[in-house]
Each structure stands twice: as structure tokens, then as C-alpha cells.
Amino acid sequence: MRTELKGGYSIACSLDISPVIAWLRRFAPILCAAAMWGSSAAQTADEALANGVRLQQQGDLERAIEEFRRAVELAPDRVDALSNLSVAYLQSGRPAQALPGLQRARAALPEHAGIAYFLGLAYFQTERHAEAREVLAWVLDRQPGNGQALHLYGLSLLKLGDLDDGTRALERVVAADPNNRQAAYTLGSAYIKAGQAELAERLISERLRDDQTPEALLIKGSLQLAKKQSQEALELLQRARSGNSDLPMLRSQIGVALLYAGRREGAEEEFRAELAANPGDFNANAFLGWLLQQDGEQARALELLEHAYALNESDSGVQYLLAQAHSAQGAWSEAETLLRRVVEAQPDFTPAHVMLARAYAKLKRRDEFRRQQEIIKRLNARQQERDLRGVDQLYDGSVLSMPRRGAPDSASQRAPRP
């Protein structure tokens, strides 16, 4: 299973489901086979199940699926047939096909925690994260020590944008199983996304110091990137690529590092490559959208930025960039809505106030326009005072701090006229 966090720095996570598969195989047949044992159809279904398990153990999933499917056709109500077929589908990377059987199995055995866990896994892998969270919470109420369910529950929370609770869940997983590297990788990524570089650094020091796997190098490189150490980040990320060039999110992180190093063309190439393999990558959508917007490709930029916004609506950087794209299209109402959220989150970010004043001017909302003019005057005066002291305190957010091409827009620091 691979997943990635929505927004910011993300990594690939794998979850070894084989122990729970073995557990479900052991108990589901015992619970369900006896009811049908007397008929010839059941005996034939037993033979199909036995053949399927043997083929599954030999690694021949396709033929195992054929046998499990035959067992379901012969005995449609047998939960062991449904569950074995569904687990085989999950193993073969087809969670959508696993869902119907697991839903039927759970309806038949609503108190079976193993079936519920696999249903949660299928929901997660089909991007139905709210349903995954609900089912996995039910499992954890009955099995608080189920580390795999807790891990998947934490990932579901992260996918739903609940960074705090998701992080806490992963902290519990790592505390209970310090050798769970996949949970450590995801936890490190979550810390970086939340701007908690110190916690990420401590985690790396305690759990991943000697880990030179591509996943660990991606986390270490992402931490350096968050600290604005672009050259150090690039070296670590390139080492990760030499170990696994297909690691999700790796290309977009390399792209960000190249962009901060002033290598725009290489960065754009990395973002495009990431999107070709992973269209849901937040950074690739946001950064490539920003670059295309600068190049005047407004329609494509708007498409990418809207996708990034859908992935993480709370990111003030994407809100600002999307507002720019809307204003370029003359959609001032849409821009105004986004810009109000930006200035609420970043009240000292002058360019957002400037653009918001423009929006109010275009929308003929004179009172709001004048209020923004006053705010811009105060912010400019404060910035001039800082400049006289030699202090650089420009905004340093996750997307708004992206490197500029050429000189900044001189209009960005003055109020427009109505």
C-alpha cells in the first residue's frame, strides 16, 4: 500500500498486512465453514478454497483468485469464501474489487474485527478515508493494541487533513513498536508538514540516524528543505533517487530543492514527471501551477492550482496563488473569498492585502477598499522601519516563499486606485 499525505512534504508508506491476512485465514473458515459442510456444493467450495489457499501461498494470486471466485459462486453466503477472495484482491492491488465481498462479510459477521480491519483497509485504498476512519476506530475500540489498525487509522486521519490526531496516532504506533520504520517515516513527514522541525530532527536522531534507505533519505532531505538548506536537501534526495527512483513524492521534493537552488528548468521537469506518475502530488501541482502562471499559461496554471487547493484547502500559499490565477481571469469574487482567508492566516503578508484591495476596487466595495489601504500603509511603514534596522522578515510560508523569477512586482507593495 502506498499513500501520501495531503500537502506539504509527504512520503510513501507501506503497511505489511501479511500477519492479519494469516489471522483472518485461520479464523474465518472456522467460523463459517461448518454451516455448509453437509452439502456437495459446500464440499466443492471447500475444495476450491483449499486450492485457492495453496495457490496463494505459492504466490500465484491470479489462479488463487479464480479458485476463490469459484468458491463464492458455489457458496455465495460463505464468509470464508468472501473474505479469502477479498484479501486476495487486496494483495493483488485491486481494493475496489475487494470492497463488495468485505461489505457482505461484515454484514454477516458484524462483530468480526479481522473482517472490519480489512474493510477499513479497502476503504483507505479506494480513497474513502472517512469510512476507513470510522471502521478502524471501531476496530481499535475492541482491539486497542492492534498496531496495524492504529497505523492505518493514523494515515486515514492524515488523509482527512487531521494532522494533530493523525500525528498522535502515529506517535503511539512508534512508541509501541520502535522498529516500525514505515510509521516512523510517516510520522517524520507529518512533523515536517506541521512545521515541527525539532520533533522531526529528534525522530531522525532517535529512530533513523543510521537508516540509509530511500524512504529515510527522503525524510532527511525533506527536513533540510524545510530548513531552507537546499543544497544539503538536494544531495540527500538525489541519493534517495539512486536507491528508488519511483518513490512517490521524491521527484516533487527534488523539484522544490532545484527551484530554491535557482535551477528552474530542472525543477519544472521534476514537477511534470511527478504529476505523470502521481497526479495527486500537492507540491507538484502548486509549484508547477505557480511557474506556469508566471509564464502566462493562465488556464493550465488555474487547473493545477485548483487541484492543489482541492488537496489542501487550508494552505494559505495555495489560496494566495489561486487568488492570483482567478484575478488574472477577472474572477474577482472568487479571488476576494480566498484572499480574506489568506490575510486572516497571515495578517502581515502585504501582497495579499494589496490584491484584496484590488478585488474590492473591482467589486466597487469602497469601504472595504479603504480599510485595506490603511492596512497596507501600516504594513509598509513597519517594513520600512525593519529595513532601516537591516532586518529581513519577509513571509516564509510553505508556498508563498517560492523563489521569484526576476525582480518582484513593484505594484505588489502599493495600494491600487479605485
Short mmCIF file of N, CA and C in Angstrom, two decimals, residues 285-410:
data_model
loop_
_atom_site.label_atom_id
_atom_site.label_comp_id
_atom_site.label_asym_id
_atom_site.label_seq_id
_atom_site.Cartn_x
_atom_site.Cartn_y
_atom_site.Cartn_z
N ASN A 285 1.64 20.06 -8.05
CA ASN A 285 0.53 20.87 -8.56
C ASN A 285 0.73 22.34 -8.21
N ALA A 286 1.08 22.62 -6.96
CA ALA A 286 1.19 24.01 -6.52
C ALA A 286 2.36 24.73 -7.18
N PHE A 287 3.53 24.10 -7.17
CA PHE A 287 4.72 24.77 -7.70
C PHE A 287 4.67 24.88 -9.22
N LEU A 288 4.24 23.83 -9.90
CA LEU A 288 4.16 23.93 -11.36
C LEU A 288 3.08 24.93 -11.75
N GLY A 289 1.98 24.97 -11.02
CA GLY A 289 0.97 25.98 -11.29
C GLY A 289 1.51 27.38 -11.14
N TRP A 290 2.31 27.59 -10.11
CA TRP A 290 2.93 28.90 -9.89
C TRP A 290 3.87 29.27 -11.04
N LEU A 291 4.68 28.31 -11.49
CA LEU A 291 5.61 28.58 -12.58
C LEU A 291 4.86 28.89 -13.88
N LEU A 292 3.84 28.12 -14.19
CA LEU A 292 3.09 28.36 -15.41
C LEU A 292 2.33 29.68 -15.36
N GLN A 293 1.89 30.04 -14.17
CA GLN A 293 1.23 31.33 -14.01
C GLN A 293 2.19 32.46 -14.35
N GLN A 294 3.44 32.32 -13.93
CA GLN A 294 4.45 33.33 -14.26
C GLN A 294 4.72 33.38 -15.76
N ASP A 295 4.57 32.25 -16.41
CA ASP A 295 4.81 32.19 -17.86
C ASP A 295 3.60 32.63 -18.68
N GLY A 296 2.52 32.98 -18.00
CA GLY A 296 1.33 33.44 -18.71
C GLY A 296 0.41 32.33 -19.17
N GLU A 297 0.66 31.08 -18.77
CA GLU A 297 -0.22 29.96 -19.14
C GLU A 297 -1.34 29.87 -18.11
N GLN A 298 -2.24 30.84 -18.18
CA GLN A 298 -3.21 31.01 -17.10
C GLN A 298 -4.18 29.84 -16.97
N ALA A 299 -4.64 29.31 -18.08
CA ALA A 299 -5.64 28.24 -18.00
C ALA A 299 -5.08 27.00 -17.32
N ARG A 300 -3.88 26.58 -17.75
CA ARG A 300 -3.25 25.39 -17.16
C ARG A 300 -2.85 25.68 -15.72
N ALA A 301 -2.36 26.88 -15.44
CA ALA A 301 -1.99 27.23 -14.07
C ALA A 301 -3.20 27.16 -13.16
N LEU A 302 -4.34 27.67 -13.63
CA LEU A 302 -5.56 27.64 -12.82
C LEU A 302 -5.98 26.20 -12.54
N GLU A 303 -5.87 25.34 -13.54
CA GLU A 303 -6.23 23.94 -13.36
C GLU A 303 -5.37 23.27 -12.28
N LEU A 304 -4.05 23.49 -12.34
CA LEU A 304 -3.15 22.88 -11.37
C LEU A 304 -3.37 23.44 -9.97
N LEU A 305 -3.56 24.75 -9.88
CA LEU A 305 -3.73 25.36 -8.56
C LEU A 305 -5.07 24.97 -7.95
N GLU A 306 -6.10 24.81 -8.76
CA GLU A 306 -7.37 24.33 -8.22
C GLU A 306 -7.24 22.90 -7.71
N HIS A 307 -6.42 22.09 -8.38
CA HIS A 307 -6.19 20.73 -7.91
C HIS A 307 -5.44 20.75 -6.59
N ALA A 308 -4.39 21.60 -6.50
CA ALA A 308 -3.66 21.71 -5.24
C ALA A 308 -4.57 22.18 -4.12
N TYR A 309 -5.45 23.13 -4.43
CA TYR A 309 -6.38 23.64 -3.42
C TYR A 309 -7.34 22.55 -2.95
N ALA A 310 -7.79 21.72 -3.89
CA ALA A 310 -8.68 20.61 -3.52
C ALA A 310 -7.97 19.63 -2.61
N LEU A 311 -6.66 19.47 -2.79
CA LEU A 311 -5.89 18.56 -1.95
C LEU A 311 -5.66 19.12 -0.56
N ASN A 312 -5.57 20.46 -0.44
CA ASN A 312 -5.34 21.07 0.87
C ASN A 312 -5.90 22.48 0.86
N GLU A 313 -7.16 22.60 1.21
CA GLU A 313 -7.84 23.90 1.15
C GLU A 313 -7.34 24.87 2.21
N SER A 314 -6.67 24.38 3.23
CA SER A 314 -6.23 25.25 4.32
C SER A 314 -4.88 25.87 4.09
N ASP A 315 -4.19 25.51 3.01
CA ASP A 315 -2.85 26.05 2.75
C ASP A 315 -2.95 27.48 2.24
N SER A 316 -2.44 28.43 3.02
CA SER A 316 -2.59 29.83 2.66
C SER A 316 -1.79 30.19 1.41
N GLY A 317 -0.70 29.48 1.16
CA GLY A 317 0.08 29.74 -0.04
C GLY A 317 -0.72 29.45 -1.30
N VAL A 318 -1.37 28.28 -1.33
CA VAL A 318 -2.17 27.91 -2.49
C VAL A 318 -3.40 28.82 -2.60
N GLN A 319 -3.96 29.22 -1.48
CA GLN A 319 -5.07 30.17 -1.51
C GLN A 319 -4.64 31.46 -2.23
N TYR A 320 -3.45 31.94 -1.89
CA TYR A 320 -2.96 33.17 -2.50
C TYR A 320 -2.68 32.99 -3.99
N LEU A 321 -2.02 31.90 -4.34
CA LEU A 321 -1.71 31.66 -5.75
C LEU A 321 -2.97 31.46 -6.58
N LEU A 322 -3.93 30.75 -6.02
CA LEU A 322 -5.19 30.54 -6.73
C LEU A 322 -5.94 31.86 -6.87
N ALA A 323 -5.85 32.71 -5.86
CA ALA A 323 -6.47 34.04 -5.97
C ALA A 323 -5.81 34.83 -7.10
N GLN A 324 -4.50 34.73 -7.24
CA GLN A 324 -3.81 35.38 -8.35
C GLN A 324 -4.34 34.88 -9.69
N ALA A 325 -4.50 33.57 -9.80
CA ALA A 325 -4.99 32.99 -11.05
C ALA A 325 -6.41 33.46 -11.35
N HIS A 326 -7.26 33.52 -10.32
CA HIS A 326 -8.63 33.99 -10.53
C HIS A 326 -8.64 35.47 -10.93
N SER A 327 -7.78 36.27 -10.30
CA SER A 327 -7.76 37.70 -10.64
C SER A 327 -7.29 37.91 -12.07
N ALA A 328 -6.36 37.06 -12.53
CA ALA A 328 -5.89 37.16 -13.91
C ALA A 328 -7.02 36.86 -14.90
N GLN A 329 -8.00 36.06 -14.46
CA GLN A 329 -9.15 35.74 -15.29
C GLN A 329 -10.31 36.73 -15.08
N GLY A 330 -10.11 37.69 -14.17
CA GLY A 330 -11.16 38.65 -13.89
C GLY A 330 -12.23 38.14 -12.94
N ALA A 331 -11.96 37.01 -12.29
CA ALA A 331 -12.92 36.42 -11.35
C ALA A 331 -12.65 36.99 -9.96
N TRP A 332 -13.04 38.24 -9.75
CA TRP A 332 -12.66 38.95 -8.54
C TRP A 332 -13.40 38.46 -7.30
N SER A 333 -14.63 37.99 -7.46
CA SER A 333 -15.36 37.48 -6.30
C SER A 333 -14.67 36.25 -5.74
N GLU A 334 -14.26 35.33 -6.64
CA GLU A 334 -13.54 34.13 -6.20
C GLU A 334 -12.21 34.50 -5.55
N ALA A 335 -11.51 35.48 -6.15
CA ALA A 335 -10.24 35.91 -5.58
C ALA A 335 -10.43 36.53 -4.21
N GLU A 336 -11.46 37.36 -4.06
CA GLU A 336 -11.71 38.02 -2.77
C GLU A 336 -11.96 37.02 -1.65
N THR A 337 -12.73 35.97 -1.93
CA THR A 337 -13.02 34.96 -0.92
C THR A 337 -11.74 34.29 -0.44
N LEU A 338 -10.87 33.95 -1.36
CA LEU A 338 -9.61 33.30 -1.00
C LEU A 338 -8.69 34.26 -0.25
N LEU A 339 -8.61 35.49 -0.70
CA LEU A 339 -7.68 36.46 -0.10
C LEU A 339 -8.07 36.80 1.33
N ARG A 340 -9.36 36.82 1.62
CA ARG A 340 -9.76 37.06 3.00
C ARG A 340 -9.24 35.97 3.92
N ARG A 341 -9.22 34.73 3.43
CA ARG A 341 -8.67 33.63 4.24
C ARG A 341 -7.16 33.78 4.40
N VAL A 342 -6.49 34.26 3.35
CA VAL A 342 -5.03 34.43 3.43
C VAL A 342 -4.67 35.47 4.49
N VAL A 343 -5.34 36.63 4.46
CA VAL A 343 -4.96 37.68 5.40
C VAL A 343 -5.39 37.34 6.83
N GLU A 344 -6.40 36.49 6.97
CA GLU A 344 -6.73 36.03 8.33
C GLU A 344 -5.61 35.16 8.88
N ALA A 345 -5.04 34.30 8.02
CA ALA A 345 -3.98 33.41 8.47
C ALA A 345 -2.63 34.11 8.53
N GLN A 346 -2.40 35.07 7.62
CA GLN A 346 -1.11 35.77 7.52
C GLN A 346 -1.37 37.28 7.47
N PRO A 347 -1.75 37.88 8.60
CA PRO A 347 -2.16 39.29 8.58
C PRO A 347 -1.06 40.26 8.19
N ASP A 348 0.21 39.86 8.24
CA ASP A 348 1.31 40.76 7.89
C ASP A 348 1.81 40.55 6.46
N PHE A 349 1.13 39.73 5.67
CA PHE A 349 1.57 39.46 4.31
C PHE A 349 1.00 40.53 3.38
N THR A 350 1.79 41.55 3.11
CA THR A 350 1.33 42.73 2.39
C THR A 350 0.76 42.42 1.01
N PRO A 351 1.43 41.59 0.17
CA PRO A 351 0.89 41.37 -1.17
C PRO A 351 -0.55 40.87 -1.18
N ALA A 352 -0.94 40.07 -0.18
CA ALA A 352 -2.32 39.60 -0.13
C ALA A 352 -3.28 40.75 0.14
N HIS A 353 -2.87 41.69 1.02
CA HIS A 353 -3.72 42.86 1.28
C HIS A 353 -3.83 43.73 0.03
N VAL A 354 -2.73 43.84 -0.71
CA VAL A 354 -2.75 44.63 -1.94
C VAL A 354 -3.72 44.03 -2.96
N MET A 355 -3.62 42.75 -3.15
CA MET A 355 -4.52 42.10 -4.10
C MET A 355 -5.96 42.15 -3.62
N LEU A 356 -6.16 42.04 -2.32
CA LEU A 356 -7.52 42.13 -1.77
C LEU A 356 -8.09 43.52 -2.00
N ALA A 357 -7.26 44.56 -1.84
CA ALA A 357 -7.72 45.92 -2.13
C ALA A 357 -8.12 46.06 -3.59
N ARG A 358 -7.34 45.46 -4.49
CA ARG A 358 -7.69 45.48 -5.91
C ARG A 358 -9.04 44.81 -6.14
N ALA A 359 -9.24 43.68 -5.47
CA ALA A 359 -10.51 42.96 -5.63
C ALA A 359 -11.67 43.84 -5.17
N TYR A 360 -11.51 44.51 -4.02
CA TYR A 360 -12.58 45.37 -3.53
C TYR A 360 -12.82 46.54 -4.48
N ALA A 361 -11.73 47.05 -5.08
CA ALA A 361 -11.89 48.14 -6.04
C ALA A 361 -12.69 47.67 -7.25
N LYS A 362 -12.35 46.49 -7.76
CA LYS A 362 -13.06 45.95 -8.92
C LYS A 362 -14.51 45.64 -8.60
N LEU A 363 -14.75 45.21 -7.36
CA LEU A 363 -16.11 44.87 -6.94
C LEU A 363 -16.89 46.09 -6.45
N LYS A 364 -16.22 47.29 -6.49
CA LYS A 364 -16.83 48.56 -6.08
C LYS A 364 -17.31 48.52 -4.62
N ARG A 365 -16.50 47.92 -3.78
CA ARG A 365 -16.79 47.89 -2.34
C ARG A 365 -15.83 48.87 -1.67
N ARG A 366 -16.21 50.15 -1.70
CA ARG A 366 -15.29 51.23 -1.35
C ARG A 366 -14.86 51.21 0.12
N ASP A 367 -15.76 50.89 1.04
CA ASP A 367 -15.39 50.89 2.45
C ASP A 367 -14.31 49.85 2.74
N GLU A 368 -14.52 48.62 2.20
CA GLU A 368 -13.52 47.58 2.39
C GLU A 368 -12.20 47.95 1.71
N PHE A 369 -12.31 48.59 0.54
CA PHE A 369 -11.10 49.03 -0.17
C PHE A 369 -10.30 50.01 0.68
N ARG A 370 -10.96 50.97 1.28
CA ARG A 370 -10.25 51.97 2.09
C ARG A 370 -9.62 51.33 3.32
N ARG A 371 -10.32 50.38 3.92
CA ARG A 371 -9.73 49.69 5.08
C ARG A 371 -8.44 48.97 4.68
N GLN A 372 -8.45 48.34 3.53
CA GLN A 372 -7.24 47.67 3.07
C GLN A 372 -6.12 48.67 2.78
N GLN A 373 -6.45 49.83 2.24
CA GLN A 373 -5.44 50.86 2.01
C GLN A 373 -4.73 51.24 3.31
N GLU A 374 -5.52 51.41 4.38
CA GLU A 374 -4.93 51.77 5.68
C GLU A 374 -4.03 50.65 6.19
N ILE A 375 -4.47 49.42 6.04
CA ILE A 375 -3.64 48.29 6.48
C ILE A 375 -2.34 48.25 5.69
N ILE A 376 -2.41 48.47 4.39
CA ILE A 376 -1.21 48.44 3.55
C ILE A 376 -0.24 49.54 3.96
N LYS A 377 -0.75 50.71 4.25
CA LYS A 377 0.11 51.82 4.70
C LYS A 377 0.83 51.44 5.98
N ARG A 378 0.10 50.86 6.93
CA ARG A 378 0.74 50.47 8.19
C ARG A 378 1.80 49.41 7.97
N LEU A 379 1.49 48.41 7.15
CA LEU A 379 2.45 47.34 6.89
C LEU A 379 3.69 47.85 6.17
N ASN A 380 3.50 48.76 5.21
CA ASN A 380 4.65 49.32 4.51
C ASN A 380 5.52 50.14 5.44
N ALA A 381 4.88 50.91 6.32
CA ALA A 381 5.65 51.71 7.27
C ALA A 381 6.44 50.81 8.21
N ARG A 382 5.82 49.73 8.65
CA ARG A 382 6.51 48.78 9.52
C ARG A 382 7.68 48.12 8.80
N GLN A 383 7.47 47.79 7.52
CA GLN A 383 8.55 47.17 6.75
C GLN A 383 9.70 48.14 6.54
N GLN A 384 9.40 49.40 6.28
CA GLN A 384 10.46 50.40 6.12
C GLN A 384 11.28 50.54 7.39
N GLU A 385 10.60 50.47 8.54
CA GLU A 385 11.32 50.55 9.81
C GLU A 385 12.24 49.35 9.98
N ARG A 386 11.75 48.14 9.61
CA ARG A 386 12.60 46.96 9.70
C ARG A 386 13.77 47.07 8.75
N ASP A 387 13.52 47.59 7.54
CA ASP A 387 14.61 47.73 6.57
C ASP A 387 15.70 48.66 7.09
N LEU A 388 15.29 49.73 7.78
CA LEU A 388 16.28 50.64 8.34
C LEU A 388 17.15 49.96 9.40
N ARG A 389 16.56 48.96 10.06
CA ARG A 389 17.31 48.21 11.06
C ARG A 389 18.12 47.08 10.45
N GLY A 390 17.95 46.87 9.17
CA GLY A 390 18.69 45.79 8.50
C GLY A 390 18.12 44.42 8.78
N VAL A 391 16.82 44.33 9.06
CA VAL A 391 16.20 43.06 9.40
C VAL A 391 15.32 42.61 8.24
N ASP A 392 15.56 41.40 7.76
CA ASP A 392 14.75 40.83 6.67
C ASP A 392 13.72 39.89 7.27
N GLN A 393 12.47 40.30 7.24
CA GLN A 393 11.40 39.47 7.79
C GLN A 393 10.31 39.23 6.76
N LEU A 394 10.72 38.87 5.55
CA LEU A 394 9.74 38.56 4.54
C LEU A 394 8.98 37.30 4.92
N TYR A 395 7.79 37.18 4.38
CA TYR A 395 6.97 36.00 4.66
C TYR A 395 7.71 34.73 4.27
N ASP A 396 7.60 33.71 5.10
CA ASP A 396 8.38 32.48 4.88
C ASP A 396 7.47 31.26 4.99
N GLY A 397 6.39 31.28 4.25
CA GLY A 397 5.44 30.17 4.31
C GLY A 397 5.81 29.04 3.37
N SER A 398 4.96 28.01 3.33
CA SER A 398 5.30 26.79 2.60
C SER A 398 5.27 26.97 1.11
N VAL A 399 4.42 27.86 0.60
CA VAL A 399 4.34 28.06 -0.84
C VAL A 399 4.62 29.51 -1.18
N LEU A 400 4.20 30.44 -0.36
CA LEU A 400 4.39 31.85 -0.67
C LEU A 400 5.86 32.24 -0.67
N SER A 401 6.71 31.43 -0.10
CA SER A 401 8.13 31.76 -0.08
C SER A 401 8.84 31.23 -1.32
N MET A 402 8.11 30.78 -2.32
CA MET A 402 8.75 30.23 -3.50
C MET A 402 9.63 31.29 -4.16
N PRO A 403 10.76 30.88 -4.72
CA PRO A 403 11.68 31.85 -5.33
C PRO A 403 11.01 32.64 -6.44
N ARG A 404 11.36 33.88 -6.56
CA ARG A 404 10.80 34.72 -7.61
C ARG A 404 11.68 34.66 -8.85
N ARG A 405 11.07 34.87 -9.99
CA ARG A 405 11.82 34.99 -11.24
C ARG A 405 11.98 36.47 -11.54
N GLY A 406 13.21 36.94 -11.54
CA GLY A 406 13.44 38.35 -11.82
C GLY A 406 13.04 39.22 -10.66
N ALA A 407 12.83 40.50 -10.96
CA ALA A 407 12.51 41.46 -9.91
C ALA A 407 11.07 41.31 -9.48
N PRO A 408 10.78 41.54 -8.20
CA PRO A 408 9.39 41.47 -7.74
C PRO A 408 8.55 42.55 -8.37
N ASP A 409 7.25 42.28 -8.43
CA ASP A 409 6.31 43.24 -8.99
C ASP A 409 6.26 44.47 -8.11
N SER A 410 6.65 45.61 -8.66
CA SER A 410 6.69 46.83 -7.85
C SER A 410 5.31 47.21 -7.36
#
